[in-house]
mmCIF file of C-alpha atoms in Angstrom:
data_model
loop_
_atom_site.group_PDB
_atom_site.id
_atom_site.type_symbol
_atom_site.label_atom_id
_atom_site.label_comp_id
_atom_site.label_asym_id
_atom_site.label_seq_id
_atom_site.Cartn_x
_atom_site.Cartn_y
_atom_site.Cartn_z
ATOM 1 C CA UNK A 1 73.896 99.792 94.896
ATOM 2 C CA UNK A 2 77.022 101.127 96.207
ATOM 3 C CA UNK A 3 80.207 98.904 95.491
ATOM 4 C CA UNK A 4 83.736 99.155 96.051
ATOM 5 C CA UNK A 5 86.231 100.171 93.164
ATOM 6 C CA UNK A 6 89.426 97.860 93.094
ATOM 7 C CA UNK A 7 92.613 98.243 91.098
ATOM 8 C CA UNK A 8 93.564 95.840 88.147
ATOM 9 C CA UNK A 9 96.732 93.942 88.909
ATOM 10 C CA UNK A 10 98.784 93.157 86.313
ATOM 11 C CA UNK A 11 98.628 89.800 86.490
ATOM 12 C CA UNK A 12 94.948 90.286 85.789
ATOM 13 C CA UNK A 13 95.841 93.376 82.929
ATOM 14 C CA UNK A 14 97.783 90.277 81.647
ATOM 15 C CA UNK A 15 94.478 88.739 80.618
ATOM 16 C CA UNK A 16 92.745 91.549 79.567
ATOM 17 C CA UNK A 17 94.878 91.896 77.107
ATOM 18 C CA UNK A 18 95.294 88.483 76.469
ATOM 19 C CA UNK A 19 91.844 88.403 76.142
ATOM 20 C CA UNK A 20 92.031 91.376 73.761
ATOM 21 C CA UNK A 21 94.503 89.978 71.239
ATOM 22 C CA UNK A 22 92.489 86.423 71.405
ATOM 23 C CA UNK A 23 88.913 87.879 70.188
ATOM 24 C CA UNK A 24 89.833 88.157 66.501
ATOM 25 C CA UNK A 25 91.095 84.142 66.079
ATOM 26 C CA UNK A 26 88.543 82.335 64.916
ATOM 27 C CA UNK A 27 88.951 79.192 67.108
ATOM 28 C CA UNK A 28 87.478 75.731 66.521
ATOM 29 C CA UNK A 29 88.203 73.156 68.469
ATOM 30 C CA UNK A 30 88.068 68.853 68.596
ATOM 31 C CA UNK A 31 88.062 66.520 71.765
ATOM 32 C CA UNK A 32 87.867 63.059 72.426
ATOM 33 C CA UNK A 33 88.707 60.271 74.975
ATOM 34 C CA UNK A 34 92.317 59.017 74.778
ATOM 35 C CA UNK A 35 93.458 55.538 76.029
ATOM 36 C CA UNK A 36 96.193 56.209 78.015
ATOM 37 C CA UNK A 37 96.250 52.307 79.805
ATOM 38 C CA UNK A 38 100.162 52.037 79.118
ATOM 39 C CA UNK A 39 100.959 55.573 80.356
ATOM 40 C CA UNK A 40 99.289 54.932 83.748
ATOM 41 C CA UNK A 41 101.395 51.887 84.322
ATOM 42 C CA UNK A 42 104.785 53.252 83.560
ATOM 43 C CA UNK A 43 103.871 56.306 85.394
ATOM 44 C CA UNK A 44 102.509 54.028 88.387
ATOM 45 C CA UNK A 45 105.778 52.619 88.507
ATOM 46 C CA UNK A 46 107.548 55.129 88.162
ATOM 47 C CA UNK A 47 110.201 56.687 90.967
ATOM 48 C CA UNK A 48 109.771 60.112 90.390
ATOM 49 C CA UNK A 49 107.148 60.578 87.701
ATOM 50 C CA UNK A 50 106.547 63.595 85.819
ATOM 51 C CA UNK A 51 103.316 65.812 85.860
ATOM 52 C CA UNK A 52 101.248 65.585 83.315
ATOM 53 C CA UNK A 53 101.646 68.852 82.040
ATOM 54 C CA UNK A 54 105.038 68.109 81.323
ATOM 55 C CA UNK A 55 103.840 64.773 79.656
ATOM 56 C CA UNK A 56 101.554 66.277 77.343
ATOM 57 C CA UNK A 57 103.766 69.531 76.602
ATOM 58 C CA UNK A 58 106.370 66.608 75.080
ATOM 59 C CA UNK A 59 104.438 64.597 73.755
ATOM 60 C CA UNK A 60 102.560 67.628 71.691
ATOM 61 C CA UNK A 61 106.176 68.459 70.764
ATOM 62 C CA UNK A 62 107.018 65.400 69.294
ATOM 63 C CA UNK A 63 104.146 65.090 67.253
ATOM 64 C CA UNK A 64 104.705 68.836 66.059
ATOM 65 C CA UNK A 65 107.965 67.429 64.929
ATOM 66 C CA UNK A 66 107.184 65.440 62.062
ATOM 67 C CA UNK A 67 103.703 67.798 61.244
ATOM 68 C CA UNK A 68 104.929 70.883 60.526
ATOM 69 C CA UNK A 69 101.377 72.586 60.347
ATOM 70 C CA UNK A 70 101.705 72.105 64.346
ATOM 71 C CA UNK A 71 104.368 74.738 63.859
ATOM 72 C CA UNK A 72 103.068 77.014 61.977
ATOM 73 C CA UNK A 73 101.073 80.506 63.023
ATOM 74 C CA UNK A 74 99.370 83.134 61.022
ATOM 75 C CA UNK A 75 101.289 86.154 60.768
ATOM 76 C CA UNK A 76 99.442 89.569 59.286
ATOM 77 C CA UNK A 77 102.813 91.683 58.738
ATOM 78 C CA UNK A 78 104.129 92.769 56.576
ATOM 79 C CA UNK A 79 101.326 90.790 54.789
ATOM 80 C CA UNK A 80 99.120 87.777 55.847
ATOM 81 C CA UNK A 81 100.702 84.824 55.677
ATOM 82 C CA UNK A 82 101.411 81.182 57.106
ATOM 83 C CA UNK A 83 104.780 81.398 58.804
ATOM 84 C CA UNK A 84 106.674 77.946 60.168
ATOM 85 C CA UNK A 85 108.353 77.342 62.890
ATOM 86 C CA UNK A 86 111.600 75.427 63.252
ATOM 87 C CA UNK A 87 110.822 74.432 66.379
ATOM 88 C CA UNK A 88 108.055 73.757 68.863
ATOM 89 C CA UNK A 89 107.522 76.570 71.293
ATOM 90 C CA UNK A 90 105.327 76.102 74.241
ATOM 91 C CA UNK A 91 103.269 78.248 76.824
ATOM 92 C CA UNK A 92 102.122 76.385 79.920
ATOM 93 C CA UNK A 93 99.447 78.078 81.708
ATOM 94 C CA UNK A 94 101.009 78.543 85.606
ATOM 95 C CA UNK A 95 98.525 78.573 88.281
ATOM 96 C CA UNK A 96 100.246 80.738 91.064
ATOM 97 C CA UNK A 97 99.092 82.707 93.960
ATOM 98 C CA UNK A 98 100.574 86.678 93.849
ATOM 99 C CA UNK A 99 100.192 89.349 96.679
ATOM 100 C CA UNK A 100 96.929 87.096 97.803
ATOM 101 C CA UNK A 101 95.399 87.048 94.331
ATOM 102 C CA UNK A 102 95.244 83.761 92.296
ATOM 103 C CA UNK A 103 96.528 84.451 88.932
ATOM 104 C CA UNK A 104 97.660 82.314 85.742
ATOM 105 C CA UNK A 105 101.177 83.188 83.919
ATOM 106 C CA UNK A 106 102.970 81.907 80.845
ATOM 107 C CA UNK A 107 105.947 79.338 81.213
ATOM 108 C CA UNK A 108 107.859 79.603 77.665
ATOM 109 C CA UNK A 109 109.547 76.050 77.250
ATOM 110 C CA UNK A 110 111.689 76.117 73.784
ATOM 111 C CA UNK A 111 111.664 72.930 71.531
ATOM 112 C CA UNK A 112 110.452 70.560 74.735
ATOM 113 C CA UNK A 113 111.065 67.942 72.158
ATOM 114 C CA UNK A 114 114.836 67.888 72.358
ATOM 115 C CA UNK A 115 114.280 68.008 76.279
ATOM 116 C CA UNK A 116 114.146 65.098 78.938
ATOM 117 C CA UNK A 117 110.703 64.935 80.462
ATOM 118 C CA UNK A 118 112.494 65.630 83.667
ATOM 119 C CA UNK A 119 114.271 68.646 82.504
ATOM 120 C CA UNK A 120 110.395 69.646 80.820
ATOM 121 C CA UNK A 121 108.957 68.748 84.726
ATOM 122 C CA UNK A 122 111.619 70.591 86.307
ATOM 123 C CA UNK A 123 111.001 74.093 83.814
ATOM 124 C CA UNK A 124 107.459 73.785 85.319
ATOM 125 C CA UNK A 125 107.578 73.317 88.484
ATOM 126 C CA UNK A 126 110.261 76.019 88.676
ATOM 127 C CA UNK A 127 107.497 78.238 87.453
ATOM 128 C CA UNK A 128 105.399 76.953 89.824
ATOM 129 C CA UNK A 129 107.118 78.034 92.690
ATOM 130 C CA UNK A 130 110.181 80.631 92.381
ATOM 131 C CA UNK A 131 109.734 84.305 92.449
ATOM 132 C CA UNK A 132 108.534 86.160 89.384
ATOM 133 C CA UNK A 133 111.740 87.715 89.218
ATOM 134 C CA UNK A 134 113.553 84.598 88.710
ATOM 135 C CA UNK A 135 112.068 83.175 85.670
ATOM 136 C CA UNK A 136 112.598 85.008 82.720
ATOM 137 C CA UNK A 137 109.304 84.454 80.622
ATOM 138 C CA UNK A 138 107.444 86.062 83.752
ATOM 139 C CA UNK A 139 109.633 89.312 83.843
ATOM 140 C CA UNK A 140 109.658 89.561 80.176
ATOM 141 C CA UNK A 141 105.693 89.604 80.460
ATOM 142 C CA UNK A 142 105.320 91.315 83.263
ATOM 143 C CA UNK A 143 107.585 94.235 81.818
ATOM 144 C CA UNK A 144 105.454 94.438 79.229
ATOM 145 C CA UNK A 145 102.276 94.396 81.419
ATOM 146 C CA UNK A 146 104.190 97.668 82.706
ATOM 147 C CA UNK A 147 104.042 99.813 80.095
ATOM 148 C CA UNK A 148 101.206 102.437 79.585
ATOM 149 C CA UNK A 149 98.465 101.147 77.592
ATOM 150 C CA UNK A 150 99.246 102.263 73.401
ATOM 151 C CA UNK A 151 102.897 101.161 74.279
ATOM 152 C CA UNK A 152 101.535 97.833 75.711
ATOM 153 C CA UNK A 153 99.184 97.472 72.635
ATOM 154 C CA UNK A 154 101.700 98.087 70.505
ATOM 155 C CA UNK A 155 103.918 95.762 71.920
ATOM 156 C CA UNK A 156 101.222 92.974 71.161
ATOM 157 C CA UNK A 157 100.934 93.926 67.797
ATOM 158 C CA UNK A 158 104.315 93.348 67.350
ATOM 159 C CA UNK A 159 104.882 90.223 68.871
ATOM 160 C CA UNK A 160 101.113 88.569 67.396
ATOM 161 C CA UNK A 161 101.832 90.043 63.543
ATOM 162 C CA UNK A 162 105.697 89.204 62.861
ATOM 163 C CA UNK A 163 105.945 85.241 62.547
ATOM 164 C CA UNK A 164 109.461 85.499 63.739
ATOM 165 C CA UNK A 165 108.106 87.303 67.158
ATOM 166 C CA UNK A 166 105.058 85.398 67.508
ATOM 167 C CA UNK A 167 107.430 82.254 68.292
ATOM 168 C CA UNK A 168 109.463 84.427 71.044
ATOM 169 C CA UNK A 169 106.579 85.887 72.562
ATOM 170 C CA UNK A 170 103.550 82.879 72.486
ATOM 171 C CA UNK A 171 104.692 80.016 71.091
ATOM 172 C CA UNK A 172 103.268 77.515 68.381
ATOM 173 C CA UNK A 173 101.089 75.842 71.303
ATOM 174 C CA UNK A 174 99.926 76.131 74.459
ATOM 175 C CA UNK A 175 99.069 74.012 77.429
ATOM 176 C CA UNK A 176 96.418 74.492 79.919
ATOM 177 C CA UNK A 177 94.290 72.090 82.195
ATOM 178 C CA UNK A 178 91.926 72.913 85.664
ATOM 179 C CA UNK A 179 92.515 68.689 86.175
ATOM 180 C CA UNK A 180 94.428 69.257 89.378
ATOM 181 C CA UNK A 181 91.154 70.868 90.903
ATOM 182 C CA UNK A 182 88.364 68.554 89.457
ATOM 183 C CA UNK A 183 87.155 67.094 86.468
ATOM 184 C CA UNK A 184 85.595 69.784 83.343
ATOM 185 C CA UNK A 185 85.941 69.913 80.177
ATOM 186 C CA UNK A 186 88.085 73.279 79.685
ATOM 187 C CA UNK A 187 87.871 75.580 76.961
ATOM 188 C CA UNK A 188 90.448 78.151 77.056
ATOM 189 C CA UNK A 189 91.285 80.815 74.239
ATOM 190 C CA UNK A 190 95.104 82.409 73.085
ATOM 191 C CA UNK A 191 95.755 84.292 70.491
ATOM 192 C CA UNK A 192 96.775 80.720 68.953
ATOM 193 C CA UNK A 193 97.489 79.226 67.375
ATOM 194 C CA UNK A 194 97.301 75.640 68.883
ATOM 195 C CA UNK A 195 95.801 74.960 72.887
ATOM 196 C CA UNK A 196 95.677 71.505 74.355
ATOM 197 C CA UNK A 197 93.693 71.150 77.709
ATOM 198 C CA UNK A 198 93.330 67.655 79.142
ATOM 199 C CA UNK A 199 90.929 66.592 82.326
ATOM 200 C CA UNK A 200 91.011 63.697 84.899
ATOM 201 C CA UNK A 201 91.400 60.406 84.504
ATOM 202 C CA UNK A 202 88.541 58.457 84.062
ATOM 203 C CA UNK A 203 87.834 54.933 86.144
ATOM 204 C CA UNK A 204 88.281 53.472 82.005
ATOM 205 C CA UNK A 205 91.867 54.826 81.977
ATOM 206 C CA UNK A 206 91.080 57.258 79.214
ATOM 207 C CA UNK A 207 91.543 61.372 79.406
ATOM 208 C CA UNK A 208 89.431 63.332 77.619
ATOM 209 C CA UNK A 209 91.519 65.854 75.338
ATOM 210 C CA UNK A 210 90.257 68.953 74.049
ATOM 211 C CA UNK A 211 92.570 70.752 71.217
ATOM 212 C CA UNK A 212 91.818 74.256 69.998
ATOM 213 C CA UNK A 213 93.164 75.706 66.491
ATOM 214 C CA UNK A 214 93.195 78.806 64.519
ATOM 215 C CA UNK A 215 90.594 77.748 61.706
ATOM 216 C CA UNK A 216 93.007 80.105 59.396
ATOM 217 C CA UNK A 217 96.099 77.716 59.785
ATOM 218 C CA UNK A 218 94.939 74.196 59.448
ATOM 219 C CA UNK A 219 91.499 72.603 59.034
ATOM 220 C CA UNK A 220 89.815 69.645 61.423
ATOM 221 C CA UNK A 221 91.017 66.199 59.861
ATOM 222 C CA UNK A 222 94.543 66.844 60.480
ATOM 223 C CA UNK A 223 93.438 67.500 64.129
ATOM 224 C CA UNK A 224 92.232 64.389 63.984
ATOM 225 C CA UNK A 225 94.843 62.589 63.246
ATOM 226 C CA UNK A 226 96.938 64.630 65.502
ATOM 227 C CA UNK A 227 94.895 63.396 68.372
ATOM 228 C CA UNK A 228 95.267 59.766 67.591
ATOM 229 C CA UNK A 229 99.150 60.331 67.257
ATOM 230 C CA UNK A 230 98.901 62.075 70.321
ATOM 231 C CA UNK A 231 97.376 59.204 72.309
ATOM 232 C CA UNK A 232 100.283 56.847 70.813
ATOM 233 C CA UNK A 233 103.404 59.234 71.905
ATOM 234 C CA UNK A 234 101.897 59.308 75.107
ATOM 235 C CA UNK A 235 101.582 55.086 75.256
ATOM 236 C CA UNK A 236 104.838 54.928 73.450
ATOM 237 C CA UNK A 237 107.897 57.446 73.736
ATOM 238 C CA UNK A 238 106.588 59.524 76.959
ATOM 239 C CA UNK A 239 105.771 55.837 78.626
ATOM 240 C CA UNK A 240 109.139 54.583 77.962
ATOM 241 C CA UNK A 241 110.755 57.358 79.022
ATOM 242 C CA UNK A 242 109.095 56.566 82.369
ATOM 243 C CA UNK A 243 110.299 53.053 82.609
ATOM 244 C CA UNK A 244 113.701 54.043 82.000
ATOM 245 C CA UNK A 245 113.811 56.534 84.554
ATOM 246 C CA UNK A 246 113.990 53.532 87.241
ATOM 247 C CA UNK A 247 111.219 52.553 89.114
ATOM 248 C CA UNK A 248 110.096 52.843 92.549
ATOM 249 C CA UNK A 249 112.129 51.237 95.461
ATOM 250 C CA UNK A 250 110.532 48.341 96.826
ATOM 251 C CA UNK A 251 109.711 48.621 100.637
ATOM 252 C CA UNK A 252 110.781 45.610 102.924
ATOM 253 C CA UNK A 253 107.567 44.665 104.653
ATOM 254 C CA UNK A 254 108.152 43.428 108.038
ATOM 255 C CA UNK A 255 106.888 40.505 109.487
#
């Protein structure tokens, strides 16, 4: 059968190599239901409330804070070795349509923990929405995504082997969630070495949470405590910050 030859984009060369430099982590990953009751009611009230992509990429970041294994990749050179960060880095996975083609790219959002969930919201939906050439995590990538392939590779290696770089080039988590098209449990892979993905919100008021890890970094009980601190910096410190935001203006009904 005759078919039709297309070129790669580089959006899509983006994932291939992505892909590439992910097939060597040996990823495990944890989910489970979260109770999110008090975050739907502040963010029901809520004036302006944030998306929850922001939400999570904060609240990840402030549990990262006081568990430093949440900031900590595995670096290979000059030797193998745990490296910590000072700070949370995240990636947030950017759904955005390019030239006709749907493609995903990485926001880089420095220590969202030190951040207003507004300014985190507004860092996303900037993403979301301005030119590549006005936001600088998307021309640094696709500069990269440029280069001829052993110059690209190399490139990788370099930014996935040095601790230092790995935290300039993909963070100490990333986000990523399909929620805003239907429910799924989603799966995704990075070359780590933390991934939250989160789903739809159930008719319970829970969200089922799926975190993925780099087996080499930390093991699964801390996970699972980081999911149940998780769920209570979500009800707690991301809620509030929704209440104090203001709430939404009451309409006058007429009569």
């Amino acid at each position: 059968m005759r078919g039709q030859p297309k070129n790669i984009s580089q959006p899509r060369r983006l994932i291939i190599d992505l892909m590439r430099a992910s097939m060597g982590v040996p990823f495990v990953s944890l989910s489970r239901p979260l109770n999110i009751r008090p975050l739907l009611e502040a963010r029901a009230g809520a004036a302006a409330p944030a998306g929850w992509a922001a939400m999570f990429v904060k609240a990840f970041a402030l549990v990262a804070r006081d568990e430093p294994v949440l900031r900590t990749v595995y670096a290979k050179w000059p030797w193998p070795t745990l490296y910590e960060l000072p700070k949370s880095v995240a990636l947030v996975a950017i759904a955005r349509l390019e030239d006709g083609e749907e493609c995903v790219l990485p926001q880089r959002i420095a220590a969202p923990e030190a951040m207003s969930l507004a300014e985190v919201d507004a860092e996303i939906r900037h993403a979301k929405t301005a030119p590549i050439a006005d936001v600088p995590m998307f021309r640094k990538i696709m500069r990269a995504t440029r280069l001829p392939q052993p110059l690209r590779w190399l490139s990788w290696a370099v930014g996935l082997n040095f601790g230092r770089q790995r935290g300039n080039w993909f963070g100490s988590f990333a986000v990523s969630s399909v929620a805003a098209y239907g429910g799924g449990e989603l799966h995704p892979i990075t070359p780590g070495p933390f991934i939250v993905s989160y789903g739809v919100v159930e008719p319970d008021q829970t969200i089922h949470v799926v975190i993925r890890w780099d087996h080499r970094v930390t093991d699964a009980a801390p996970i699972a405590r980081v999911l149940t601190r998780l769920e209570q910096v979500l009800n707690t410190e991301i809620a509030a910050e929704l209440r104090a935001a203001g709430p939404k203006p009451i309409r006058a009904v007429g009569t």
